[in-house]
PDB file of C-alpha atoms in Angstrom:
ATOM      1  CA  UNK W1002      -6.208   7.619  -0.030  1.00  0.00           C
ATOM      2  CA  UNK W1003      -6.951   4.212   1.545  1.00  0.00           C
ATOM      3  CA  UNK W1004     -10.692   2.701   1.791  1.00  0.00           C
ATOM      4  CA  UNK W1005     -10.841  -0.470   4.040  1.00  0.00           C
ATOM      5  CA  UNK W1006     -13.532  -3.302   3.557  1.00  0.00           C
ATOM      6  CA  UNK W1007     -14.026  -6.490   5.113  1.00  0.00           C
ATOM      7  CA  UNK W1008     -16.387  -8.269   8.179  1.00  0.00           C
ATOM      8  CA  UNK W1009     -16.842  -6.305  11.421  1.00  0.00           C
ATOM      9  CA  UNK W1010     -17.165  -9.909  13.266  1.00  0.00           C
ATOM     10  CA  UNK W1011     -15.456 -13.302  12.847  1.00  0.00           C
ATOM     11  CA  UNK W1012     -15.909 -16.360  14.615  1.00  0.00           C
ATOM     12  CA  UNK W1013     -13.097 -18.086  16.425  1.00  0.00           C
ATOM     13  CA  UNK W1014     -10.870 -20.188  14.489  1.00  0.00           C
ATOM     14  CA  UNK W1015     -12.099 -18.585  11.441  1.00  0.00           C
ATOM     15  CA  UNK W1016      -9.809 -16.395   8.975  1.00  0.00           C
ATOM     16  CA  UNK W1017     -10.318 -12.553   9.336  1.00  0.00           C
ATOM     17  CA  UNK W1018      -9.695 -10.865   5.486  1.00  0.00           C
ATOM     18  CA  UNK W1019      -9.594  -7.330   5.255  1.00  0.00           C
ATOM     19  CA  UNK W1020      -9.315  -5.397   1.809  1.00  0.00           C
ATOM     20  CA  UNK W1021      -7.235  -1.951   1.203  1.00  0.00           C
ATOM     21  CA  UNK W1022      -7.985  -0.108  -1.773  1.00  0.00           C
ATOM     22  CA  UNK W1023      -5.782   1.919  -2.510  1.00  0.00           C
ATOM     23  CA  UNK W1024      -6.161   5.817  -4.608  1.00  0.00           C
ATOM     24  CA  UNK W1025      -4.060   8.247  -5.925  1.00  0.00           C
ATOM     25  CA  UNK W1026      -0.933   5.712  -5.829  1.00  0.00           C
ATOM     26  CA  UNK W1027      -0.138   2.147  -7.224  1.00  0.00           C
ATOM     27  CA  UNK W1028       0.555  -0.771  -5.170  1.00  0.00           C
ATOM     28  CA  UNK W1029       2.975  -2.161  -7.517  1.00  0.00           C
ATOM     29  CA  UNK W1030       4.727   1.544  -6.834  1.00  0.00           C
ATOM     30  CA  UNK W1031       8.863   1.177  -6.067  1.00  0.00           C
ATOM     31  CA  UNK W1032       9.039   3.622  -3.534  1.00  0.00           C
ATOM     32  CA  UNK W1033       6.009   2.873  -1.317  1.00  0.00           C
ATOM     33  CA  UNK W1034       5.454  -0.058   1.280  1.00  0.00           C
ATOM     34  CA  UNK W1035       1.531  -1.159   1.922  1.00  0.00           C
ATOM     35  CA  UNK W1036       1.088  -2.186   5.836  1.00  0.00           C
ATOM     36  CA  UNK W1037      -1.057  -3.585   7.841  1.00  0.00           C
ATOM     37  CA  UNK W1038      -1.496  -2.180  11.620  1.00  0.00           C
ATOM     38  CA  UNK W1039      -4.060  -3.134  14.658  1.00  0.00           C
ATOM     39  CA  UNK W1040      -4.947  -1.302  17.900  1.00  0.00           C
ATOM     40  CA  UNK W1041      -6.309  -2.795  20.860  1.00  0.00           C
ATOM     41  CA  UNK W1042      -6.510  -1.399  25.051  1.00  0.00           C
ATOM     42  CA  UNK W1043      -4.044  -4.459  25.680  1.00  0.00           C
ATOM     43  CA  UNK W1044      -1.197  -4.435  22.645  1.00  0.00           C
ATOM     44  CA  UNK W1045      -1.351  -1.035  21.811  1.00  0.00           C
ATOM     45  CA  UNK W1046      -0.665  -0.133  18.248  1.00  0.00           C
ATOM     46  CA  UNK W1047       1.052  -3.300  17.094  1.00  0.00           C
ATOM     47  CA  UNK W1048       2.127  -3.726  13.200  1.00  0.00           C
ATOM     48  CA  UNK W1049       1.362  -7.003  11.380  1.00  0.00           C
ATOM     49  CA  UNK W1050       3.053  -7.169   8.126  1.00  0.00           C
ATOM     50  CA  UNK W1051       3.783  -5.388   4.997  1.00  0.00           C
ATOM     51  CA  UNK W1052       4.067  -6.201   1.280  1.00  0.00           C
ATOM     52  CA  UNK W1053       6.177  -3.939  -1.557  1.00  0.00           C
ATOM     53  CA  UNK W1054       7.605  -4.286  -5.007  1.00  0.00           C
ATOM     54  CA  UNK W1055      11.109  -3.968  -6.001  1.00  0.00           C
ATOM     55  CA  UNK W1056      11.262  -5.678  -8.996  1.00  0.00           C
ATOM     56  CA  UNK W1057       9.611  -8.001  -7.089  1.00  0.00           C
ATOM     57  CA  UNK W1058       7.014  -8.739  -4.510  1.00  0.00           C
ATOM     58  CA  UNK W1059       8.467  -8.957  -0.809  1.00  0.00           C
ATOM     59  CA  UNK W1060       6.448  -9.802   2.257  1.00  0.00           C
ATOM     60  CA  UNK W1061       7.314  -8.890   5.850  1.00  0.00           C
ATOM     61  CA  UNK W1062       5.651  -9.934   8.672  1.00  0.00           C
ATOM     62  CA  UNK W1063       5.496  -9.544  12.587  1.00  0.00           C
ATOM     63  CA  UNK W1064       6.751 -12.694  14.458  1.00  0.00           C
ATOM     64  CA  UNK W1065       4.349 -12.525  16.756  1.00  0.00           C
ATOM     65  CA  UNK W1066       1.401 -13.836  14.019  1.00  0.00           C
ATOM     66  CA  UNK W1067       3.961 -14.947  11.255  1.00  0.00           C
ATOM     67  CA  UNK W1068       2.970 -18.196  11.274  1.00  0.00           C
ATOM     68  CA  UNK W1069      -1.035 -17.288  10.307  1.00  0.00           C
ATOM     69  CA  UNK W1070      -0.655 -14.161   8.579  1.00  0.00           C
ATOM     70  CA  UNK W1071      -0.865 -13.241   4.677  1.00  0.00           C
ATOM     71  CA  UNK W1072      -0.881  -9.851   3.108  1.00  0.00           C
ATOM     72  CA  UNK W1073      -1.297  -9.992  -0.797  1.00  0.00           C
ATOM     73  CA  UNK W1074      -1.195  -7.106  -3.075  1.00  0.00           C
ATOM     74  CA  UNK W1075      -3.375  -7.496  -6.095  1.00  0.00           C
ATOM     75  CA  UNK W1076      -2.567  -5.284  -8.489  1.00  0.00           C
ATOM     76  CA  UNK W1077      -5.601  -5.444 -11.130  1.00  0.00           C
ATOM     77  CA  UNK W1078      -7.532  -3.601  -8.314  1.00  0.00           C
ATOM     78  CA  UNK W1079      -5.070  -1.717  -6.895  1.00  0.00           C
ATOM     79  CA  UNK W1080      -5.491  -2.847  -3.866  1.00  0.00           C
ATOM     80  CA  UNK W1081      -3.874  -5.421  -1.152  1.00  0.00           C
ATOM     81  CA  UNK W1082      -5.792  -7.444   1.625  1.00  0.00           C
ATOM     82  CA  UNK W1083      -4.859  -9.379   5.079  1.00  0.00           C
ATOM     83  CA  UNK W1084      -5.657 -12.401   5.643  1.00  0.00           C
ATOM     84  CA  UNK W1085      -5.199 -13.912   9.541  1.00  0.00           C
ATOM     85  CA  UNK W1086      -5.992 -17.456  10.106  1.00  0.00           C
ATOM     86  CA  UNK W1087      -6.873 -19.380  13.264  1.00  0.00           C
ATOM     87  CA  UNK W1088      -8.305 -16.372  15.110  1.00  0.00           C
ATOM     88  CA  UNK W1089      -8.754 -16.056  19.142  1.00  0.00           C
ATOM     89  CA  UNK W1090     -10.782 -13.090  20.806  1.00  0.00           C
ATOM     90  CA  UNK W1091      -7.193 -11.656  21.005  1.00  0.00           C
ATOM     91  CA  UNK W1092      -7.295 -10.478  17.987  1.00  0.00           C
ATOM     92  CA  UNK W1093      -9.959  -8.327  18.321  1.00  0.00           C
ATOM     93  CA  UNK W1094      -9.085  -4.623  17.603  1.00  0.00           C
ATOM     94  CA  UNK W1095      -9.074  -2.131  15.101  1.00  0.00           C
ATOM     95  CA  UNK W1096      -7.354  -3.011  12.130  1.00  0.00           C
ATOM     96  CA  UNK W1097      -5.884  -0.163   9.733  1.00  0.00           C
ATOM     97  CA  UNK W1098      -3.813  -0.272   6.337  1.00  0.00           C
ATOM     98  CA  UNK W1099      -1.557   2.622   6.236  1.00  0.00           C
ATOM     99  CA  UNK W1100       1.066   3.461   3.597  1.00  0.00           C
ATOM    100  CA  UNK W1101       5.113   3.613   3.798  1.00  0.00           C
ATOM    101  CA  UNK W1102       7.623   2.769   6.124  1.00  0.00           C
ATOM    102  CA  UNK W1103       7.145   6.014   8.515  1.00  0.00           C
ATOM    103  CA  UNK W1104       2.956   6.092   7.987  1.00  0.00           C
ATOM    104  CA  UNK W1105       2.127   8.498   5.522  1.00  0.00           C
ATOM    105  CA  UNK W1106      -1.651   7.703   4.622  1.00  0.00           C
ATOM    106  CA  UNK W1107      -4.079   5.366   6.791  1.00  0.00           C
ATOM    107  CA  UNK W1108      -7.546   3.588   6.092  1.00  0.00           C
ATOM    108  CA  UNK W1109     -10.314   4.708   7.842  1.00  0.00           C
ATOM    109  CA  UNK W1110      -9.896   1.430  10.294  1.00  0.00           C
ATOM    110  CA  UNK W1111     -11.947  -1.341  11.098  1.00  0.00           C
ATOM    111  CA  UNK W1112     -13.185  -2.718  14.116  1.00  0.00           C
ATOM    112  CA  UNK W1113     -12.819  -6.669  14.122  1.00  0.00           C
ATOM    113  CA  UNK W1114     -14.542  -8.441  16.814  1.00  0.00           C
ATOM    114  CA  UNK W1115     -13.639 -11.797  17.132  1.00  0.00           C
ATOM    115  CA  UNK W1116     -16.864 -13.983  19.161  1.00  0.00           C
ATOM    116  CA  UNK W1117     -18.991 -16.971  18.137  1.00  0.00           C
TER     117      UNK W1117
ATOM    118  CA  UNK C1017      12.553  -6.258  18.023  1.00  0.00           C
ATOM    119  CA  UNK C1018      13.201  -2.793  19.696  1.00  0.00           C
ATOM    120  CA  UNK C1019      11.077  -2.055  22.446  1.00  0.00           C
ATOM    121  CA  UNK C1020       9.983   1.387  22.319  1.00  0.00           C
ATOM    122  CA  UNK C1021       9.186   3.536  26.074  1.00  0.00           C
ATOM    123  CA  UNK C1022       7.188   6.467  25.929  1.00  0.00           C
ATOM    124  CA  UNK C1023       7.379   8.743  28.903  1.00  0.00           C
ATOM    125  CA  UNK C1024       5.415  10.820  30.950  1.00  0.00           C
ATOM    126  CA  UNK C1025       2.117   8.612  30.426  1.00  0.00           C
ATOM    127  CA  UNK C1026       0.056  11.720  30.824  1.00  0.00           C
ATOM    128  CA  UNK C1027       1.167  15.498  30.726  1.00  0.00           C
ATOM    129  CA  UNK C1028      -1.440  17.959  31.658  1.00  0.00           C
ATOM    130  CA  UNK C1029      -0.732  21.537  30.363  1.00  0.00           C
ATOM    131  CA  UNK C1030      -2.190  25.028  29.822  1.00  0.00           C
ATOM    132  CA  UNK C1031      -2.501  26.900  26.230  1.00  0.00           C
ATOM    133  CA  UNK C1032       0.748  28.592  25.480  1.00  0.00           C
ATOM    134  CA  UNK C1033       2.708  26.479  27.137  1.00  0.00           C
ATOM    135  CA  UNK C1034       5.237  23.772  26.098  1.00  0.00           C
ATOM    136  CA  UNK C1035       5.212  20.076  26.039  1.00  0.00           C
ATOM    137  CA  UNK C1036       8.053  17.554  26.041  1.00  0.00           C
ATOM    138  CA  UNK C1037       7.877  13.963  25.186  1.00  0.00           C
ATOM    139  CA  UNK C1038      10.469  10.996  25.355  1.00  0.00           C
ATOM    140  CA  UNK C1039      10.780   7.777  23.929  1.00  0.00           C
ATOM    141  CA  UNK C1040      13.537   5.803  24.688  1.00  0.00           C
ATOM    142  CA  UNK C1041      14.625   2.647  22.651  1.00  0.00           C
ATOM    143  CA  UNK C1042      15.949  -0.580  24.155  1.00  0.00           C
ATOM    144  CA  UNK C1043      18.906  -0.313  21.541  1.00  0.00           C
ATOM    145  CA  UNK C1044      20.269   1.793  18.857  1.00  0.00           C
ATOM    146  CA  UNK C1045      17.181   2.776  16.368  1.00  0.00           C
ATOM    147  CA  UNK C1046      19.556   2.643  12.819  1.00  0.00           C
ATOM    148  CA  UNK C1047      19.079   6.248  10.296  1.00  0.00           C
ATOM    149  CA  UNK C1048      17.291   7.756  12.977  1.00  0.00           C
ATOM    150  CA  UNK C1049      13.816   5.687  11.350  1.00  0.00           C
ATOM    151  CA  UNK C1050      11.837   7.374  14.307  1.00  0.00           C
ATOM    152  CA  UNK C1051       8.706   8.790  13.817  1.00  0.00           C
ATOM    153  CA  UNK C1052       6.066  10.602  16.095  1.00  0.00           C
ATOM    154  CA  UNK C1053       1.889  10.019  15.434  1.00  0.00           C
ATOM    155  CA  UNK C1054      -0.884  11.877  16.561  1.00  0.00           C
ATOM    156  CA  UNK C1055      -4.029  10.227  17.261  1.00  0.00           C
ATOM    157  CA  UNK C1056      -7.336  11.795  18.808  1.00  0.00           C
ATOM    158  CA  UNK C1057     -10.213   9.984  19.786  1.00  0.00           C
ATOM    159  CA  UNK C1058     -12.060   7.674  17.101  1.00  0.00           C
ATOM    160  CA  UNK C1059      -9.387   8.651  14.463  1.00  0.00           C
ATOM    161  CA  UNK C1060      -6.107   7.021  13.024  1.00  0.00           C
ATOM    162  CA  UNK C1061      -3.042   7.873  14.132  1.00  0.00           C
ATOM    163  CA  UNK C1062      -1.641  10.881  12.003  1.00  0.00           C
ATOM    164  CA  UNK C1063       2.236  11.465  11.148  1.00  0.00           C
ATOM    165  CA  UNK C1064       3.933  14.519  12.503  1.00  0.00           C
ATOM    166  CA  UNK C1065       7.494  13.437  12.021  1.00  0.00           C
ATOM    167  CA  UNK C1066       9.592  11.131  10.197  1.00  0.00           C
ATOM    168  CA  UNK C1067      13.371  10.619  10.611  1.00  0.00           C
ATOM    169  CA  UNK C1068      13.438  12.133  14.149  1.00  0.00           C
ATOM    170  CA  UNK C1069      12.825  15.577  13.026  1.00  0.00           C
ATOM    171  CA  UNK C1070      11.850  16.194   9.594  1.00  0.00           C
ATOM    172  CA  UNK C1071       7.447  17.511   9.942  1.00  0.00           C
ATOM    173  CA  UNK C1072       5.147  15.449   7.468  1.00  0.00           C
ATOM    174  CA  UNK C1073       3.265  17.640   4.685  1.00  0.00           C
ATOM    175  CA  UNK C1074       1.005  20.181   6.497  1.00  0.00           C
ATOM    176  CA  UNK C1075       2.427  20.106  10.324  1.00  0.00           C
ATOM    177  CA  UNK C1076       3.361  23.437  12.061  1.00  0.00           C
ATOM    178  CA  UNK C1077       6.466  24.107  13.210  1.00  0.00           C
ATOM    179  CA  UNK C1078       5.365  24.009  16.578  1.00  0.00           C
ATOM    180  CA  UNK C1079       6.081  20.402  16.074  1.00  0.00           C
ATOM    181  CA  UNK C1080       9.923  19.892  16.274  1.00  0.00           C
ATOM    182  CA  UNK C1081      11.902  16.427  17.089  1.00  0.00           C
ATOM    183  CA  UNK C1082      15.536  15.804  17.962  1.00  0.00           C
ATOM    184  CA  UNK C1083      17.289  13.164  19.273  1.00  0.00           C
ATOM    185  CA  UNK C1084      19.602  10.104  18.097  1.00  0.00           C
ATOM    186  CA  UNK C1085      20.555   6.447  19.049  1.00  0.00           C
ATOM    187  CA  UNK C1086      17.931   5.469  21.545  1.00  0.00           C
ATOM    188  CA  UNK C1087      16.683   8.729  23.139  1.00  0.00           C
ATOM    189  CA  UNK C1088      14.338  10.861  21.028  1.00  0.00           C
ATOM    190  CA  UNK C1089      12.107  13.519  22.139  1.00  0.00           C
ATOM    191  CA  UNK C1090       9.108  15.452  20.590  1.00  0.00           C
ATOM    192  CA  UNK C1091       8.412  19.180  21.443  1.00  0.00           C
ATOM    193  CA  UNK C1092       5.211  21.078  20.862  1.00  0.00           C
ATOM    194  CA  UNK C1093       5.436  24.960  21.307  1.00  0.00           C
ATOM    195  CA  UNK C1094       2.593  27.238  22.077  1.00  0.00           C
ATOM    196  CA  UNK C1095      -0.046  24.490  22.640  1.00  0.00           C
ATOM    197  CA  UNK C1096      -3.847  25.043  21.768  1.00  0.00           C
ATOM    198  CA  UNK C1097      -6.700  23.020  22.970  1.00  0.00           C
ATOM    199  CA  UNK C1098      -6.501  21.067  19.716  1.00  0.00           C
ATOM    200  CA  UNK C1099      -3.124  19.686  20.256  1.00  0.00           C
ATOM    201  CA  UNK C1100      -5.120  17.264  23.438  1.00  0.00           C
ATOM    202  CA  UNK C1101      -4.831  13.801  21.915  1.00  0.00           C
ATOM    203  CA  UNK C1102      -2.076  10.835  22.713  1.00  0.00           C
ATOM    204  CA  UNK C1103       0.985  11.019  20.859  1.00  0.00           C
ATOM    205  CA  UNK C1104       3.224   7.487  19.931  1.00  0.00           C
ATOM    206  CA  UNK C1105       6.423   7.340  18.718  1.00  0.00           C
ATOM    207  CA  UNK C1106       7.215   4.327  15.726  1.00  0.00           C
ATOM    208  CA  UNK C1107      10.557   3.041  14.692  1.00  0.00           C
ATOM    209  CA  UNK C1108      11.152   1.511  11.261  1.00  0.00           C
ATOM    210  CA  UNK C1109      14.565   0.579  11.174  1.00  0.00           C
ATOM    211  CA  UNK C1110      13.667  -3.084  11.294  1.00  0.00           C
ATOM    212  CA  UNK C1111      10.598  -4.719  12.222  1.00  0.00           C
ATOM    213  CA  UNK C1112       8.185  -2.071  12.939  1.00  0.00           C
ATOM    214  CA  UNK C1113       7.776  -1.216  16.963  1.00  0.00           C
ATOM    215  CA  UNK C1114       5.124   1.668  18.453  1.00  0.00           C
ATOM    216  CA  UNK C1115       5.634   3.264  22.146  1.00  0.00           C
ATOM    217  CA  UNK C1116       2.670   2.932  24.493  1.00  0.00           C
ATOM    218  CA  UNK C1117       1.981   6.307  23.763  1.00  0.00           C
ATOM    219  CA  UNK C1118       1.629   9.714  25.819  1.00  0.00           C
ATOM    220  CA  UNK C1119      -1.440  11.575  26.641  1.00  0.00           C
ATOM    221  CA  UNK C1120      -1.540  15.104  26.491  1.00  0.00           C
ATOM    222  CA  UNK C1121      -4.440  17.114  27.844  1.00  0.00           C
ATOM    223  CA  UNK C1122      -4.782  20.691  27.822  1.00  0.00           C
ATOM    224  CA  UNK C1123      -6.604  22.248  30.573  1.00  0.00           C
TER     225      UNK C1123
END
């Protein structure tokens, strides 16, 4: 199961941080992926990034927001968060965490407005 | 990035009847890495299929998917009134792409 937390509104400019906790699996797991995924009426669904372990922590991320995204994993709380910097009103939608590359398990979502 | 088209936009059926939806990729998706999501109103989306036509845990087998390359189509059987919601198809073989999605009502 996945439980989302974070801010329902951000101001423009501003860094929207969402949290994914994550039960029943471990984020530091080698056969599962941790994703990040937004839905709006104008992009659709539209994934943002991912982060796994293999050994080693690897980060993927859309190029569409690569250059103000970060997804960490933090593994004394099981749990992995977004972080998207230098927000517009275009990035207002509903945010979701969802496990795996096809999308086995998703959060609940959360709606992110972004306005002043 | 592979560019994912969903077609029709909206299907309109009765209960008992059949329903076929396309997605067409804009090139080759690799290991068939398709997959097919349900989502109804206020929800997220739910996995039906993975790998073009293997079901997720729990979905009925009047849920079936072929298809290869770029053309890939899901088929629901014997639809009930529950089965109204819009339907996307997701590739994974590289960076992660959704379709625009179908709606399906049942009337």
């Amino acid at each position: 199961q996945l439980q989302q937390s974070g801010p329902g509104l951000v101001k423009p400019s501003q860094t929207l941080s969402l949290t994914c906790a994550i039960s029943g699996d471990s984020v530091s797991s080698n056969r599962a992926a941790w994703n990040w995924i937004r839905q709006s009426p104008s992009r659709g669904l539209e994934w943002l990034g991912r982060t796994y372990y293999r050994s080693k922590w690897f980060n993927d991320y859309a190029v569409s927001v690569k250059s103000r995204i970060a997804i960490n994993p933090d593994t004394s709380k099981n749990q992995f968060s977004l972080h998207l910097n230098s927000v517009t009103p275009e990035d207002t939608a509903v945010y979701y965490c969802a496990r795996g590359w096809e999308y086995t398990s998703w959060g609940q979502g959360t709606l992110v407005t972004v306005s002043s | 990035e592979i560019v994912l088209t969903q077609s029709p936009g909206t299907l309109s059926l009765s209960p008992g009847e059949r329903a076929t939806l396309s997605c067409r990729a804009s090139q080759s998706v690799t290991s068939n890495s398709l997959a097919w999501y349900q989502q109804k109103p206020g929800q997220a989306p739910r996995l039906l299929l993975y790998g073009a036509s293997s079901r997720a845990t729990g979905i009925p087998d009047r849920f079936s998917g072929r298809g290869s390359g770029t053309d890939f189509t899901l088929t629901i059987s014997g639809l009930e009134p529950e089965d109204s919601a819009v339907y996307y198809c997701q590739q994974y073989a590289g960076s992660h792409t959704f379709g625009q999605g179908t709606r399906l009502e049942i009337k």
